[in-house]
XYZ file of C-alpha atoms in Angstrom:
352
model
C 19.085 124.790 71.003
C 16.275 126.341 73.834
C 18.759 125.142 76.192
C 22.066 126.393 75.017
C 19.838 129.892 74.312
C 18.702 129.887 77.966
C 22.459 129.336 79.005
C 23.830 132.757 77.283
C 21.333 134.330 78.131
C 21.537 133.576 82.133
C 24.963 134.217 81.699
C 25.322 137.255 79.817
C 22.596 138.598 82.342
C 24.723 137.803 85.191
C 22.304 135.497 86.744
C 23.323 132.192 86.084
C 27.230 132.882 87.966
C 29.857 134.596 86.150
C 30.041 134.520 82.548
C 33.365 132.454 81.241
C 34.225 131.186 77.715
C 34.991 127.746 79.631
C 30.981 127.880 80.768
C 30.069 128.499 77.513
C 32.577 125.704 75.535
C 31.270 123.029 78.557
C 27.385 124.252 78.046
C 27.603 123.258 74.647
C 29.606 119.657 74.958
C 26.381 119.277 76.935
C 23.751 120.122 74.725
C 25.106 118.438 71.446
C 26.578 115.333 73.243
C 30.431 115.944 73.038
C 30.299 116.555 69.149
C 32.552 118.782 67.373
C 31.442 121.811 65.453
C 32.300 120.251 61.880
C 30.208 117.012 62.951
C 27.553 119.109 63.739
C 27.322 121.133 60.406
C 28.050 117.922 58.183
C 24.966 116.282 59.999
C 23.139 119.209 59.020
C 24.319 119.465 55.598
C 23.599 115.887 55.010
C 19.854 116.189 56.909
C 19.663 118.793 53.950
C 20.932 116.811 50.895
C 18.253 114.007 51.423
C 15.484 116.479 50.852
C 17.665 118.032 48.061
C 18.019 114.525 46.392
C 14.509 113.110 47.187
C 13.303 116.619 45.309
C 15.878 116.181 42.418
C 14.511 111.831 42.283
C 10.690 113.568 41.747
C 11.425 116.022 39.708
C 13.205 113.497 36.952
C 10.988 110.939 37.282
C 8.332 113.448 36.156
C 9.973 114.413 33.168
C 10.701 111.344 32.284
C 6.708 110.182 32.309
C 5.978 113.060 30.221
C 8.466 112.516 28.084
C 7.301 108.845 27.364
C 3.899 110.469 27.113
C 4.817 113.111 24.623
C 6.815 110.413 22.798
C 4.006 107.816 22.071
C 1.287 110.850 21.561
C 3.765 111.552 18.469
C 4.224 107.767 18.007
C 7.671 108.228 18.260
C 9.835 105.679 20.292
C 13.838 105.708 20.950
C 13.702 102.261 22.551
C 12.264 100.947 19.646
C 14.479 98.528 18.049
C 16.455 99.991 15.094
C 16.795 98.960 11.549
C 20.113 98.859 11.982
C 20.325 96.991 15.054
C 22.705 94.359 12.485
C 24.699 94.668 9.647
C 22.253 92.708 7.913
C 19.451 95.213 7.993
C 21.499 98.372 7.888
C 20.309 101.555 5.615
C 17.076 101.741 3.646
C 16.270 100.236 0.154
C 15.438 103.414 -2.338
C 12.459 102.474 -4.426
C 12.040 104.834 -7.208
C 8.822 105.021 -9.299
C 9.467 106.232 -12.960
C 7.261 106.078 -16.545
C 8.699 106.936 -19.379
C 11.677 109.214 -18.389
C 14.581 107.231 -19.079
C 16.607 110.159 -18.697
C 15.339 111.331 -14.930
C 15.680 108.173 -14.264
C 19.275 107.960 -14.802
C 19.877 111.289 -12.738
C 17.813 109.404 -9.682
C 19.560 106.075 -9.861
C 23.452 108.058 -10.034
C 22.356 110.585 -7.358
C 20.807 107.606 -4.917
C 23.489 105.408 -5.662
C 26.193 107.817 -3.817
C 24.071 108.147 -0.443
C 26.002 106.597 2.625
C 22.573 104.706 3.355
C 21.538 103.208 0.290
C 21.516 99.469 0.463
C 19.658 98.574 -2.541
C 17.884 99.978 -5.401
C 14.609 99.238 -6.912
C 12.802 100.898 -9.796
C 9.366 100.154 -10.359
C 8.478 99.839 -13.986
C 5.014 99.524 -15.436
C 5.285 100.192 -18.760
C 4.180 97.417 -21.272
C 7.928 97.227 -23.035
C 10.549 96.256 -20.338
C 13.530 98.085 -20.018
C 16.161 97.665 -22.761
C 19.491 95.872 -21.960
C 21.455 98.743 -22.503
C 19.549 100.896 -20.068
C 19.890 97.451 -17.621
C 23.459 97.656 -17.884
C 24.043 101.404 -17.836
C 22.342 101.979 -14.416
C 24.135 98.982 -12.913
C 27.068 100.373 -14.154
C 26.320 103.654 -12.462
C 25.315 101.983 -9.309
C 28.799 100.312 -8.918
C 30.360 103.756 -10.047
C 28.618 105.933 -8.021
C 28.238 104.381 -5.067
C 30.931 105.374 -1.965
C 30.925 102.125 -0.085
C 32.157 99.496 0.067
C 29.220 97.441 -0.033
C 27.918 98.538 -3.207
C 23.923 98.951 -3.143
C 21.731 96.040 -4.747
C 20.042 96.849 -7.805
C 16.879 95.790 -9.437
C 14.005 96.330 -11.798
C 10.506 95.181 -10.317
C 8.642 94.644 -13.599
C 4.617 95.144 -14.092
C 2.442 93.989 -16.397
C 0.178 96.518 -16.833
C 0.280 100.354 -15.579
C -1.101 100.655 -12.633
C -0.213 103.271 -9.913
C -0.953 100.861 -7.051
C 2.563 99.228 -8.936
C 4.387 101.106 -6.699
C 2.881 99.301 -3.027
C 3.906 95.825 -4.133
C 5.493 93.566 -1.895
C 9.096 93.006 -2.700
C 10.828 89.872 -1.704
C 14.200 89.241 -0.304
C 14.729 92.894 1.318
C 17.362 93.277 3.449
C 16.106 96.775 5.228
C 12.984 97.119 7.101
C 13.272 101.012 5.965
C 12.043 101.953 2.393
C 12.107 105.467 0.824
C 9.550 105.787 -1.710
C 10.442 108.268 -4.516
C 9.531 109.797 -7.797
C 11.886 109.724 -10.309
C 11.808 113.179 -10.710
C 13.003 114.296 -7.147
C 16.257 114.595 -5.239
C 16.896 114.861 -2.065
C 20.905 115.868 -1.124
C 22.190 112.410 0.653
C 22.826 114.675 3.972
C 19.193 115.714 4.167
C 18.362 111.897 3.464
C 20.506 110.350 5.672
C 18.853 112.783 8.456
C 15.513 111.876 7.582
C 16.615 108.275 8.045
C 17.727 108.983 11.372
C 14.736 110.071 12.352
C 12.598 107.813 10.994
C 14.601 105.089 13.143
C 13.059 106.941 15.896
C 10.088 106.105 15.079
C 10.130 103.713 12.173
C 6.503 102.625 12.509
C 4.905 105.957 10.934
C 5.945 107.396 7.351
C 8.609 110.209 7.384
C 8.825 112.355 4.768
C 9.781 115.872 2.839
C 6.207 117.349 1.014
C 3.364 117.665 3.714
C 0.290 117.953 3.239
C -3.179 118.401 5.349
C -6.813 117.440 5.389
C -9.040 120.390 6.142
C -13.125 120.134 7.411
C -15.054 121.690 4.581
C -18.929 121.111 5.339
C -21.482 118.579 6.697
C -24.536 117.613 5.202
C -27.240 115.377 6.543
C -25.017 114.411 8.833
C -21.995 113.829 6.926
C -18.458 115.141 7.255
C -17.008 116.347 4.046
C -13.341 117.121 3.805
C -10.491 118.963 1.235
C -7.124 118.544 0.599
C -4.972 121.376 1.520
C -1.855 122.200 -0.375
C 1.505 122.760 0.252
C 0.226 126.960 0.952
C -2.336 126.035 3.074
C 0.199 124.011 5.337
C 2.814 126.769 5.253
C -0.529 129.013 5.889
C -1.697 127.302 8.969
C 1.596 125.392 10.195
C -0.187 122.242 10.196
C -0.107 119.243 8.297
C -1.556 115.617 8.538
C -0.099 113.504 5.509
C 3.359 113.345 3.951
C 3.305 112.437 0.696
C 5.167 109.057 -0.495
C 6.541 110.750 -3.387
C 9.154 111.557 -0.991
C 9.046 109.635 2.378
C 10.424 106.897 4.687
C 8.177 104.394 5.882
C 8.258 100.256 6.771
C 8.550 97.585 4.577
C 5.251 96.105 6.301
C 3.364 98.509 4.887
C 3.647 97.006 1.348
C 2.235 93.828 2.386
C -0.959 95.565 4.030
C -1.153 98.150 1.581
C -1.926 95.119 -1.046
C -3.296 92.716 0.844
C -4.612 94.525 3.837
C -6.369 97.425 2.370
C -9.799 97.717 1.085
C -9.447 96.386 -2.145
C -11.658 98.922 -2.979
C -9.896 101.229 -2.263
C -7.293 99.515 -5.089
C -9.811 99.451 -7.309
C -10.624 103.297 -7.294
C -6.676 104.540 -7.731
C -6.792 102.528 -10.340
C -9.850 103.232 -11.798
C -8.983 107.417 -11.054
C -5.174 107.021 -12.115
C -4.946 109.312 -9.120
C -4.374 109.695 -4.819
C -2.089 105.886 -4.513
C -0.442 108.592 -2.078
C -3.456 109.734 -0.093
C -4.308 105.656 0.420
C -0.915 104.886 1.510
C -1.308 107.622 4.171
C -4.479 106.947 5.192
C -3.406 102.975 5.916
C -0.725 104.101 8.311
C -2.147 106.629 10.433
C -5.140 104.099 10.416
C -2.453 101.482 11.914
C -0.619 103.839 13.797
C -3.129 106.592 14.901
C -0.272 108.690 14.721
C 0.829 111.731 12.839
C 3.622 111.738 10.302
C 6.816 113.567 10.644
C 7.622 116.255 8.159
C 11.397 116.350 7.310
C 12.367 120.148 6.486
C 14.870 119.979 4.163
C 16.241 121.015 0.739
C 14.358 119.061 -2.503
C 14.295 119.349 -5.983
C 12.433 118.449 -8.702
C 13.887 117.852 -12.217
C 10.867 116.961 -14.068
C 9.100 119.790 -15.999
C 5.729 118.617 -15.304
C 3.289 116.256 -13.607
C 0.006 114.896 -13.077
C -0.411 117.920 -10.321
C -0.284 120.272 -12.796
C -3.163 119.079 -14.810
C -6.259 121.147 -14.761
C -8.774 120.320 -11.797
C -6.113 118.315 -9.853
C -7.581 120.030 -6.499
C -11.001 118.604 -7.434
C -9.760 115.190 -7.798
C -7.800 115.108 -4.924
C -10.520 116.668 -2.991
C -12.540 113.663 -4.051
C -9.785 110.792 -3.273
C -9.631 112.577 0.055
C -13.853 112.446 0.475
C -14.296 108.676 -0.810
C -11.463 107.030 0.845
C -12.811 108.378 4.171
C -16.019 107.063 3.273
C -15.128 103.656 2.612
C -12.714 103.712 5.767
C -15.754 104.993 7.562
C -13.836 107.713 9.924
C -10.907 109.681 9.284
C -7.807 108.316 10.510
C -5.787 111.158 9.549
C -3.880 113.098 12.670
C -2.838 117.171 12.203
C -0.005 118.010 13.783
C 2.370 120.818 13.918
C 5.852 119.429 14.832
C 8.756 118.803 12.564
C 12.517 118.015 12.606
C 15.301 119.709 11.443
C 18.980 119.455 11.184
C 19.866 122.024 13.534
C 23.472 121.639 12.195
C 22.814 122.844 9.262
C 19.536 125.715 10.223
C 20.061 129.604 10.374
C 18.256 129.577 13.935
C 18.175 127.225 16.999
């Protein structure tokens, strides 16, 4: 280019000889080797487009690191291979916990029955009579009735001999799903918000994924020991935090039975038992102890039929506050993770 400059410019001052387009077209045939002008300007274009595309390589390699980052920090995993990678283990096994509410229990089995992703039913019965053959055949009847596919869902009492809360963890055998949704039998959740949920549990199927969140909050140390308290649904909509969903309502692997009974402290058995009380706290305590990962709170639309429960008992807080205190202690550290994400159908949400 210095050269071609120093050409005009000797020629436009009238030093270099006369000044002639010809001069000028045969200067530059000598300075760029005979090329043409569009040769010229693809070269240039293209010189361009390799820093362009080496930029553009960086750039999503990047994201996609802190992606994978962001991803396991949430214990979340896309790659991770799905539950319903085969016919075989498609959809999620409902397993409903009732006592003594023959009639919720109907509305739960009939409702569950007509989700897309139900592939079997279970309802866990500890009370000392077993269910009556007329109630047997009813809900199978429903099942069969309800259901909208064409594979109609299993269906199946898992009887107890005594009442026990910790009922509800047992190992069941011959599942076809890896994916179980643990449920009171007072509580519905509208197939479309389930099915979601289920989605996104696939995403991540090794944590629990669930509808009621809840949170573990500091509350003192003495002599050198943490104390803690359980925080409410207000003091998660408070802070926008929460560290535990509860399994009255959640998604989580069928692995968890088997370590939740034979895995677990058994002492930590022993004391919902003993208490009648916090089977939920334990559960969530043994995955984010396995997972060191948060749970993921489902927003979505749920109702509750019942008129009453054991939360609504006088000095439920207390208790809970207690569960929360003792289980730490015998796990000696708290294996509980806050955090303040959650998914949503965005098909369905007011804002996006």
């Amino acid at each position: 280019m210095s050269t071609l400059i120093a050409i005009r410019e000797t020629s436009l001052s009238g030093k270099g000889g006369d000044y002639s387009p010809a001069k000028e077209k045969a200067a530059n045939r000598g300075v760029y080797g005979g090329r043409s002008p569009l040769l010229r300007r693809l070269r240039l274009f293209l010189g361009g487009a390799k820093y362009k595309l080496l930029l553009l390589f960086c750039l999503l390699t990047s994201l996609c690191l802190l992606s994978s980052k962001i991803s396991s920090f949430m214990g979340w995993n896309p790659h991770y291979p799905s539950s319903v990678s085969s016919p075989s283990r498609g959809g999620y096994t409902v397993l409903i916990n009732t006592w003594k509410r023959n009639s919720l229990l109907k509305q739960s089995v009939a409702h569950y029955a007509s989700c897309q992703g139900t592939d079997a039913i279970h309802v866990v019965w500890s009370e000392n009579d077993p269910p009556s053959y007329k109630l047997r055949d009813y809900l199978k009847k429903v099942v069969l009735k309800k259901s909208q596919t064409a594979h109609k869902p299993n269906f199946r009492f898992d009887l107890n001999k005594e009442d026990n809360l910790n009922n509800r963890f047992k190992p069941i055998e011959d599942l076809r799903t890896d994916a179980i949704f643990s449920v009171d039998d007072d509580v519905i959740i509208p197939c479309r918000t389930l099915d979601f949920a289920f989605t996104v549990w696939q995403t991540a199927p090794l944590t629990m994924v669930g509808f009621v969140p809840r949170m573990h909050w500091l509350n003192e140390e003495k002599n050198g020991v943490v104390h803690y308290r359980y925080g409410g649904w207000w003091s998660v909509w408070w802070a926008g935090t929460y560290s535990m969903v509860l399994s009255k309502a959640a998604f989580f692997h069928k692995k968890y039975l088997e370590l939740y009974t034979y895995k677990m402290p058994s002492s930590i058995q022993d004391y919902v038992s003993r208490k009648r009380n916090c089977e939920d706290i334990a559960m969530s305590l043994l995955v984010a102890n396995a997972t060191g990962a948060p749970p993921i709170w489902v927003k979505g639309k749920i109702y509750e039929i019942g008129s009453s429960g054991i939360s609504s008992l006088n000095g439920h807080s207390d208790k809970r506050n207690k569960c929360l205190d003792d289980f730490v202690s015998l796990y000696g550290t708290m294996p509980l993770v806050s955090t303040n994400m959650k998914a949503e159908d965005a098909r369905h949400a007011w804002f996006w």
